[in-house]
Amino acid sequence: MVESSNDDLLAISRLLSSKFDILLTNPPYVNGGYYNDITKNFIIKKYKDFGSDLFSVFIVRSFDLVKPDGYLGYVTPFVLDVYILL
């Protein structure tokens, strides 16, 4: 059973270190007060510029996961037209 768990961890590690041609994500819309301590500490350590904004962390992290000529897609509640004019 331990060997199976190690194999699973290795497969997950390979997947998470991969770069993708296309990445479609639905960033979470959760207030930072609802994160567990592991999530809070990870965000503070790795993404301190974003505070507890997990939505922004997902956006930034997606740039690391997609190939340079890849495509990103986001499912968001925001209306893009409002931000294009800024």
PDB file of N, CA and C in Angstrom:
ATOM      1  N   MET A   1       0.818  -1.198   0.000  1.00  0.00           N
ATOM      2  CA  MET A   1       0.000   0.000   0.000  1.00  0.00           C
ATOM      3  C   MET A   1       0.862   1.262   0.000  1.00  0.00           C
ATOM      4  N   VAL A   2       1.957   1.250   0.763  1.00  0.00           N
ATOM      5  CA  VAL A   2       2.853   2.405   0.787  1.00  0.00           C
ATOM      6  C   VAL A   2       3.462   2.622  -0.591  1.00  0.00           C
ATOM      7  N   GLU A   3       3.819   1.529  -1.255  1.00  0.00           N
ATOM      8  CA  GLU A   3       4.389   1.640  -2.597  1.00  0.00           C
ATOM      9  C   GLU A   3       3.391   2.279  -3.555  1.00  0.00           C
ATOM     10  N   SER A   4       2.142   1.903  -3.440  1.00  0.00           N
ATOM     11  CA  SER A   4       1.098   2.492  -4.279  1.00  0.00           C
ATOM     12  C   SER A   4       0.972   3.985  -4.009  1.00  0.00           C
ATOM     13  N   SER A   5       1.032   4.371  -2.745  1.00  0.00           N
ATOM     14  CA  SER A   5       0.945   5.788  -2.391  1.00  0.00           C
ATOM     15  C   SER A   5       2.120   6.561  -2.963  1.00  0.00           C
ATOM     16  N   ASN A   6       3.308   5.971  -2.898  1.00  0.00           N
ATOM     17  CA  ASN A   6       4.488   6.629  -3.456  1.00  0.00           C
ATOM     18  C   ASN A   6       4.362   6.783  -4.965  1.00  0.00           C
ATOM     19  N   ASP A   7       3.831   5.768  -5.623  1.00  0.00           N
ATOM     20  CA  ASP A   7       3.617   5.847  -7.068  1.00  0.00           C
ATOM     21  C   ASP A   7       2.623   6.954  -7.402  1.00  0.00           C
ATOM     22  N   ASP A   8       1.576   7.056  -6.602  1.00  0.00           N
ATOM     23  CA  ASP A   8       0.582   8.110  -6.806  1.00  0.00           C
ATOM     24  C   ASP A   8       1.209   9.487  -6.628  1.00  0.00           C
ATOM     25  N   LEU A   9       2.022   9.643  -5.590  1.00  0.00           N
ATOM     26  CA  LEU A   9       2.682  10.928  -5.350  1.00  0.00           C
ATOM     27  C   LEU A   9       3.629  11.285  -6.487  1.00  0.00           C
ATOM     28  N   LEU A  10       4.333  10.301  -6.996  1.00  0.00           N
ATOM     29  CA  LEU A  10       5.241  10.535  -8.116  1.00  0.00           C
ATOM     30  C   LEU A  10       4.468  10.961  -9.357  1.00  0.00           C
ATOM     31  N   ALA A  11       3.351  10.313  -9.623  1.00  0.00           N
ATOM     32  CA  ALA A  11       2.518  10.675 -10.779  1.00  0.00           C
ATOM     33  C   ALA A  11       1.962  12.086 -10.630  1.00  0.00           C
ATOM     34  N   ILE A  12       1.515  12.434  -9.439  1.00  0.00           N
ATOM     35  CA  ILE A  12       1.000  13.785  -9.186  1.00  0.00           C
ATOM     36  C   ILE A  12       2.115  14.806  -9.344  1.00  0.00           C
ATOM     37  N   SER A  13       3.294  14.481  -8.837  1.00  0.00           N
ATOM     38  CA  SER A  13       4.440  15.383  -8.948  1.00  0.00           C
ATOM     39  C   SER A  13       4.799  15.646 -10.407  1.00  0.00           C
ATOM     40  N   ARG A  14       4.797  14.608 -11.215  1.00  0.00           N
ATOM     41  CA  ARG A  14       5.089  14.771 -12.646  1.00  0.00           C
ATOM     42  C   ARG A  14       4.036  15.645 -13.322  1.00  0.00           C
ATOM     43  N   LEU A  15       2.796  15.399 -12.989  1.00  0.00           N
ATOM     44  CA  LEU A  15       1.709  16.177 -13.577  1.00  0.00           C
ATOM     45  C   LEU A  15       1.828  17.651 -13.201  1.00  0.00           C
ATOM     46  N   LEU A  16       2.083  17.927 -11.930  1.00  0.00           N
ATOM     47  CA  LEU A  16       2.143  19.316 -11.468  1.00  0.00           C
ATOM     48  C   LEU A  16       3.387  20.052 -11.954  1.00  0.00           C
ATOM     49  N   SER A  17       4.406  19.327 -12.364  1.00  0.00           N
ATOM     50  CA  SER A  17       5.604  19.990 -12.888  1.00  0.00           C
ATOM     51  C   SER A  17       5.560  20.114 -14.408  1.00  0.00           C
ATOM     52  N   SER A  18       4.486  19.653 -15.015  1.00  0.00           N
ATOM     53  CA  SER A  18       4.326  19.725 -16.469  1.00  0.00           C
ATOM     54  C   SER A  18       3.877  21.109 -16.903  1.00  0.00           C
ATOM     55  N   LYS A  19       4.115  21.395 -18.163  1.00  0.00           N
ATOM     56  CA  LYS A  19       3.572  22.598 -18.796  1.00  0.00           C
ATOM     57  C   LYS A  19       2.499  22.139 -19.771  1.00  0.00           C
ATOM     58  N   PHE A  20       1.438  22.900 -19.865  1.00  0.00           N
ATOM     59  CA  PHE A  20       0.286  22.484 -20.653  1.00  0.00           C
ATOM     60  C   PHE A  20       0.070  23.394 -21.856  1.00  0.00           C
ATOM     61  N   ASP A  21      -0.476  22.822 -22.932  1.00  0.00           N
ATOM     62  CA  ASP A  21      -0.823  23.599 -24.123  1.00  0.00           C
ATOM     63  C   ASP A  21      -2.038  24.479 -23.857  1.00  0.00           C
ATOM     64  N   ILE A  22      -2.984  23.937 -23.130  1.00  0.00           N
ATOM     65  CA  ILE A  22      -4.223  24.647 -22.807  1.00  0.00           C
ATOM     66  C   ILE A  22      -4.522  24.433 -21.330  1.00  0.00           C
ATOM     67  N   LEU A  23      -4.897  25.500 -20.662  1.00  0.00           N
ATOM     68  CA  LEU A  23      -5.266  25.405 -19.252  1.00  0.00           C
ATOM     69  C   LEU A  23      -6.562  26.169 -19.042  1.00  0.00           C
ATOM     70  N   LEU A  24      -7.562  25.482 -18.567  1.00  0.00           N
ATOM     71  CA  LEU A  24      -8.850  26.092 -18.250  1.00  0.00           C
ATOM     72  C   LEU A  24      -9.078  25.905 -16.764  1.00  0.00           C
ATOM     73  N   THR A  25      -9.336  26.990 -16.068  1.00  0.00           N
ATOM     74  CA  THR A  25      -9.493  26.915 -14.621  1.00  0.00           C
ATOM     75  C   THR A  25     -10.670  27.755 -14.154  1.00  0.00           C
ATOM     76  N   ASN A  26     -11.203  27.372 -13.043  1.00  0.00           N
ATOM     77  CA  ASN A  26     -12.281  28.096 -12.391  1.00  0.00           C
ATOM     78  C   ASN A  26     -11.750  28.525 -11.028  1.00  0.00           C
ATOM     79  N   PRO A  27     -11.093  29.693 -10.966  1.00  0.00           N
ATOM     80  CA  PRO A  27     -10.492  30.125  -9.703  1.00  0.00           C
ATOM     81  C   PRO A  27     -11.535  30.222  -8.594  1.00  0.00           C
ATOM     82  N   PRO A  28     -11.123  29.914  -7.376  1.00  0.00           N
ATOM     83  CA  PRO A  28     -12.066  29.961  -6.255  1.00  0.00           C
ATOM     84  C   PRO A  28     -12.402  31.399  -5.861  1.00  0.00           C
ATOM     85  N   TYR A  29     -13.602  31.592  -5.429  1.00  0.00           N
ATOM     86  CA  TYR A  29     -14.071  32.895  -4.957  1.00  0.00           C
ATOM     87  C   TYR A  29     -14.392  32.749  -3.479  1.00  0.00           C
ATOM     88  N   VAL A  30     -13.350  32.550  -2.686  1.00  0.00           N
ATOM     89  CA  VAL A  30     -13.512  32.259  -1.266  1.00  0.00           C
ATOM     90  C   VAL A  30     -12.776  33.311  -0.458  1.00  0.00           C
ATOM     91  N   ASN A  31     -13.407  33.787   0.575  1.00  0.00           N
ATOM     92  CA  ASN A  31     -12.774  34.717   1.501  1.00  0.00           C
ATOM     93  C   ASN A  31     -11.653  33.991   2.240  1.00  0.00           C
ATOM     94  N   GLY A  32     -10.531  34.666   2.442  1.00  0.00           N
ATOM     95  CA  GLY A  32      -9.375  34.078   3.109  1.00  0.00           C
ATOM     96  C   GLY A  32      -9.651  33.537   4.493  1.00  0.00           C
ATOM     97  N   GLY A  33     -10.705  33.988   5.138  1.00  0.00           N
ATOM     98  CA  GLY A  33     -11.041  33.509   6.469  1.00  0.00           C
ATOM     99  C   GLY A  33     -11.475  32.054   6.506  1.00  0.00           C
ATOM    100  N   TYR A  34     -11.759  31.473   5.355  1.00  0.00           N
ATOM    101  CA  TYR A  34     -12.231  30.091   5.297  1.00  0.00           C
ATOM    102  C   TYR A  34     -11.134  29.084   4.975  1.00  0.00           C
ATOM    103  N   TYR A  35      -9.890  29.534   4.789  1.00  0.00           N
ATOM    104  CA  TYR A  35      -8.806  28.620   4.456  1.00  0.00           C
ATOM    105  C   TYR A  35      -8.329  27.901   5.711  1.00  0.00           C
ATOM    106  N   ASN A  36      -7.860  26.669   5.524  1.00  0.00           N
ATOM    107  CA  ASN A  36      -7.225  25.996   6.655  1.00  0.00           C
ATOM    108  C   ASN A  36      -5.803  26.539   6.801  1.00  0.00           C
ATOM    109  N   ASP A  37      -5.144  26.196   7.898  1.00  0.00           N
ATOM    110  CA  ASP A  37      -3.812  26.744   8.188  1.00  0.00           C
ATOM    111  C   ASP A  37      -2.778  26.366   7.132  1.00  0.00           C
ATOM    112  N   ILE A  38      -2.871  25.172   6.582  1.00  0.00           N
ATOM    113  CA  ILE A  38      -1.911  24.739   5.558  1.00  0.00           C
ATOM    114  C   ILE A  38      -2.023  25.636   4.328  1.00  0.00           C
ATOM    115  N   THR A  39      -3.243  25.903   3.899  1.00  0.00           N
ATOM    116  CA  THR A  39      -3.459  26.762   2.727  1.00  0.00           C
ATOM    117  C   THR A  39      -3.001  28.183   3.012  1.00  0.00           C
ATOM    118  N   LYS A  40      -3.367  28.724   4.162  1.00  0.00           N
ATOM    119  CA  LYS A  40      -2.951  30.087   4.531  1.00  0.00           C
ATOM    120  C   LYS A  40      -1.436  30.219   4.524  1.00  0.00           C
ATOM    121  N   ASN A  41      -0.757  29.277   5.167  1.00  0.00           N
ATOM    122  CA  ASN A  41       0.704  29.342   5.251  1.00  0.00           C
ATOM    123  C   ASN A  41       1.362  29.204   3.882  1.00  0.00           C
ATOM    124  N   PHE A  42       0.815  28.355   3.026  1.00  0.00           N
ATOM    125  CA  PHE A  42       1.350  28.193   1.674  1.00  0.00           C
ATOM    126  C   PHE A  42       1.237  29.501   0.893  1.00  0.00           C
ATOM    127  N   ILE A  43       0.075  30.136   0.946  1.00  0.00           N
ATOM    128  CA  ILE A  43      -0.129  31.392   0.212  1.00  0.00           C
ATOM    129  C   ILE A  43       0.789  32.480   0.752  1.00  0.00           C
ATOM    130  N   ILE A  44       0.896  32.581   2.061  1.00  0.00           N
ATOM    131  CA  ILE A  44       1.760  33.600   2.669  1.00  0.00           C
ATOM    132  C   ILE A  44       3.211  33.380   2.252  1.00  0.00           C
ATOM    133  N   LYS A  45       3.648  32.125   2.238  1.00  0.00           N
ATOM    134  CA  LYS A  45       5.042  31.815   1.913  1.00  0.00           C
ATOM    135  C   LYS A  45       5.350  31.987   0.426  1.00  0.00           C
ATOM    136  N   LYS A  46       4.484  31.466  -0.435  1.00  0.00           N
ATOM    137  CA  LYS A  46       4.766  31.440  -1.870  1.00  0.00           C
ATOM    138  C   LYS A  46       4.222  32.642  -2.642  1.00  0.00           C
ATOM    139  N   TYR A  47       3.163  33.247  -2.132  1.00  0.00           N
ATOM    140  CA  TYR A  47       2.487  34.316  -2.876  1.00  0.00           C
ATOM    141  C   TYR A  47       2.173  35.488  -1.954  1.00  0.00           C
ATOM    142  N   LYS A  48       3.166  35.947  -1.207  1.00  0.00           N
ATOM    143  CA  LYS A  48       2.936  36.973  -0.184  1.00  0.00           C
ATOM    144  C   LYS A  48       2.409  38.287  -0.754  1.00  0.00           C
ATOM    145  N   ASP A  49       2.676  38.585  -2.013  1.00  0.00           N
ATOM    146  CA  ASP A  49       2.191  39.836  -2.609  1.00  0.00           C
ATOM    147  C   ASP A  49       0.678  39.864  -2.781  1.00  0.00           C
ATOM    148  N   PHE A  50       0.031  38.713  -2.657  1.00  0.00           N
ATOM    149  CA  PHE A  50      -1.408  38.636  -2.898  1.00  0.00           C
ATOM    150  C   PHE A  50      -2.224  38.464  -1.629  1.00  0.00           C
ATOM    151  N   GLY A  51      -1.572  38.504  -0.478  1.00  0.00           N
ATOM    152  CA  GLY A  51      -2.292  38.368   0.782  1.00  0.00           C
ATOM    153  C   GLY A  51      -3.052  37.064   0.825  1.00  0.00           C
ATOM    154  N   SER A  52      -4.333  37.146   1.099  1.00  0.00           N
ATOM    155  CA  SER A  52      -5.143  35.928   1.191  1.00  0.00           C
ATOM    156  C   SER A  52      -6.049  35.766  -0.025  1.00  0.00           C
ATOM    157  N   ASP A  53      -5.706  36.423  -1.126  1.00  0.00           N
ATOM    158  CA  ASP A  53      -6.542  36.400  -2.323  1.00  0.00           C
ATOM    159  C   ASP A  53      -6.227  35.173  -3.176  1.00  0.00           C
ATOM    160  N   LEU A  54      -6.909  34.074  -2.899  1.00  0.00           N
ATOM    161  CA  LEU A  54      -6.653  32.823  -3.605  1.00  0.00           C
ATOM    162  C   LEU A  54      -7.010  32.922  -5.087  1.00  0.00           C
ATOM    163  N   PHE A  55      -7.970  33.756  -5.420  1.00  0.00           N
ATOM    164  CA  PHE A  55      -8.337  33.980  -6.823  1.00  0.00           C
ATOM    165  C   PHE A  55      -7.110  34.467  -7.601  1.00  0.00           C
ATOM    166  N   SER A  56      -6.421  35.471  -7.083  1.00  0.00           N
ATOM    167  CA  SER A  56      -5.225  36.011  -7.743  1.00  0.00           C
ATOM    168  C   SER A  56      -4.102  34.988  -7.803  1.00  0.00           C
ATOM    169  N   VAL A  57      -3.961  34.196  -6.755  1.00  0.00           N
ATOM    170  CA  VAL A  57      -2.938  33.149  -6.748  1.00  0.00           C
ATOM    171  C   VAL A  57      -3.186  32.160  -7.890  1.00  0.00           C
ATOM    172  N   PHE A  58      -4.444  31.788  -8.117  1.00  0.00           N
ATOM    173  CA  PHE A  58      -4.769  30.880  -9.223  1.00  0.00           C
ATOM    174  C   PHE A  58      -4.394  31.503 -10.564  1.00  0.00           C
ATOM    175  N   ILE A  59      -4.673  32.787 -10.735  1.00  0.00           N
ATOM    176  CA  ILE A  59      -4.355  33.458 -11.996  1.00  0.00           C
ATOM    177  C   ILE A  59      -2.841  33.465 -12.219  1.00  0.00           C
ATOM    178  N   VAL A  60      -2.094  33.863 -11.201  1.00  0.00           N
ATOM    179  CA  VAL A  60      -0.632  33.929 -11.313  1.00  0.00           C
ATOM    180  C   VAL A  60      -0.044  32.538 -11.542  1.00  0.00           C
ATOM    181  N   ARG A  61      -0.518  31.565 -10.803  1.00  0.00           N
ATOM    182  CA  ARG A  61       0.006  30.199 -10.930  1.00  0.00           C
ATOM    183  C   ARG A  61      -0.267  29.622 -12.318  1.00  0.00           C
ATOM    184  N   SER A  62      -1.363  30.010 -12.928  1.00  0.00           N
ATOM    185  CA  SER A  62      -1.689  29.485 -14.257  1.00  0.00           C
ATOM    186  C   SER A  62      -0.629  29.872 -15.285  1.00  0.00           C
ATOM    187  N   PHE A  63       0.000  31.039 -15.118  1.00  0.00           N
ATOM    188  CA  PHE A  63       1.062  31.448 -16.040  1.00  0.00           C
ATOM    189  C   PHE A  63       2.272  30.519 -15.934  1.00  0.00           C
ATOM    190  N   ASP A  64       2.494  29.953 -14.746  1.00  0.00           N
ATOM    191  CA  ASP A  64       3.599  29.010 -14.562  1.00  0.00           C
ATOM    192  C   ASP A  64       3.295  27.641 -15.161  1.00  0.00           C
ATOM    193  N   LEU A  65       2.016  27.315 -15.298  1.00  0.00           N
ATOM    194  CA  LEU A  65       1.619  25.975 -15.724  1.00  0.00           C
ATOM    195  C   LEU A  65       1.388  25.835 -17.223  1.00  0.00           C
ATOM    196  N   VAL A  66       1.284  26.951 -17.933  1.00  0.00           N
ATOM    197  CA  VAL A  66       1.002  26.889 -19.364  1.00  0.00           C
ATOM    198  C   VAL A  66       2.299  27.115 -20.148  1.00  0.00           C
ATOM    199  N   LYS A  67       2.402  26.451 -21.285  1.00  0.00           N
ATOM    200  CA  LYS A  67       3.565  26.643 -22.157  1.00  0.00           C
ATOM    201  C   LYS A  67       3.582  28.080 -22.677  1.00  0.00           C
ATOM    202  N   PRO A  68       4.764  28.589 -23.077  1.00  0.00           N
ATOM    203  CA  PRO A  68       4.849  29.975 -23.556  1.00  0.00           C
ATOM    204  C   PRO A  68       3.874  30.306 -24.687  1.00  0.00           C
ATOM    205  N   ASP A  69       3.595  29.355 -25.552  1.00  0.00           N
ATOM    206  CA  ASP A  69       2.656  29.607 -26.645  1.00  0.00           C
ATOM    207  C   ASP A  69       1.292  28.964 -26.375  1.00  0.00           C
ATOM    208  N   GLY A  70       1.034  28.670 -25.097  1.00  0.00           N
ATOM    209  CA  GLY A  70      -0.210  28.007 -24.718  1.00  0.00           C
ATOM    210  C   GLY A  70      -1.367  28.974 -24.545  1.00  0.00           C
ATOM    211  N   TYR A  71      -2.509  28.421 -24.227  1.00  0.00           N
ATOM    212  CA  TYR A  71      -3.739  29.201 -24.063  1.00  0.00           C
ATOM    213  C   TYR A  71      -4.268  29.042 -22.642  1.00  0.00           C
ATOM    214  N   LEU A  72      -4.753  30.150 -22.101  1.00  0.00           N
ATOM    215  CA  LEU A  72      -5.364  30.157 -20.773  1.00  0.00           C
ATOM    216  C   LEU A  72      -6.831  30.519 -20.903  1.00  0.00           C
ATOM    217  N   GLY A  73      -7.656  29.871 -20.121  1.00  0.00           N
ATOM    218  CA  GLY A  73      -9.071  30.215 -20.062  1.00  0.00           C
ATOM    219  C   GLY A  73      -9.516  30.231 -18.614  1.00  0.00           C
ATOM    220  N   TYR A  74     -10.327  31.217 -18.262  1.00  0.00           N
ATOM    221  CA  TYR A  74     -10.799  31.354 -16.884  1.00  0.00           C
ATOM    222  C   TYR A  74     -12.316  31.443 -16.856  1.00  0.00           C
ATOM    223  N   VAL A  75     -12.912  30.746 -15.929  1.00  0.00           N
ATOM    224  CA  VAL A  75     -14.336  30.875 -15.671  1.00  0.00           C
ATOM    225  C   VAL A  75     -14.447  31.861 -14.510  1.00  0.00           C
ATOM    226  N   THR A  76     -14.976  33.039 -14.795  1.00  0.00           N
ATOM    227  CA  THR A  76     -15.056  34.067 -13.753  1.00  0.00           C
ATOM    228  C   THR A  76     -16.447  34.692 -13.734  1.00  0.00           C
ATOM    229  N   PRO A  77     -16.801  35.304 -12.606  1.00  0.00           N
ATOM    230  CA  PRO A  77     -18.093  35.978 -12.533  1.00  0.00           C
ATOM    231  C   PRO A  77     -18.017  37.409 -13.046  1.00  0.00           C
ATOM    232  N   PHE A  78     -16.834  37.842 -13.433  1.00  0.00           N
ATOM    233  CA  PHE A  78     -16.640  39.233 -13.822  1.00  0.00           C
ATOM    234  C   PHE A  78     -16.990  39.462 -15.290  1.00  0.00           C
ATOM    235  N   VAL A  79     -17.354  40.671 -15.597  1.00  0.00           N
ATOM    236  CA  VAL A  79     -17.660  41.057 -16.973  1.00  0.00           C
ATOM    237  C   VAL A  79     -16.404  41.685 -17.557  1.00  0.00           C
ATOM    238  N   LEU A  80     -15.839  41.075 -18.576  1.00  0.00           N
ATOM    239  CA  LEU A  80     -14.578  41.520 -19.159  1.00  0.00           C
ATOM    240  C   LEU A  80     -14.667  42.936 -19.714  1.00  0.00           C
ATOM    241  N   ASP A  81     -15.795  43.308 -20.290  1.00  0.00           N
ATOM    242  CA  ASP A  81     -15.936  44.636 -20.891  1.00  0.00           C
ATOM    243  C   ASP A  81     -15.627  45.756 -19.903  1.00  0.00           C
ATOM    244  N   VAL A  82     -15.937  45.564 -18.655  1.00  0.00           N
ATOM    245  CA  VAL A  82     -15.691  46.590 -17.638  1.00  0.00           C
ATOM    246  C   VAL A  82     -14.197  46.832 -17.488  1.00  0.00           C
ATOM    247  N   TYR A  83     -13.389  45.770 -17.573  1.00  0.00           N
ATOM    248  CA  TYR A  83     -11.958  45.886 -17.324  1.00  0.00           C
ATOM    249  C   TYR A  83     -11.163  46.262 -18.567  1.00  0.00           C
ATOM    250  N   ILE A  84     -11.681  46.025 -19.743  1.00  0.00           N
ATOM    251  CA  ILE A  84     -10.968  46.372 -20.975  1.00  0.00           C
ATOM    252  C   ILE A  84     -10.783  47.884 -21.071  1.00  0.00           C
ATOM    253  N   LEU A  85     -11.719  48.641 -20.575  1.00  0.00           N
ATOM    254  CA  LEU A  85     -11.656  50.096 -20.667  1.00  0.00           C
ATOM    255  C   LEU A  85     -10.695  50.718 -19.663  1.00  0.00           C
ATOM    256  N   LEU A  86     -10.223  49.963 -18.689  1.00  0.00           N
ATOM    257  CA  LEU A  86      -9.329  50.526 -17.660  1.00  0.00           C
ATOM    258  C   LEU A  86      -7.952  50.821 -18.186  1.00  0.00           C
TER     259      LEU A  86
END
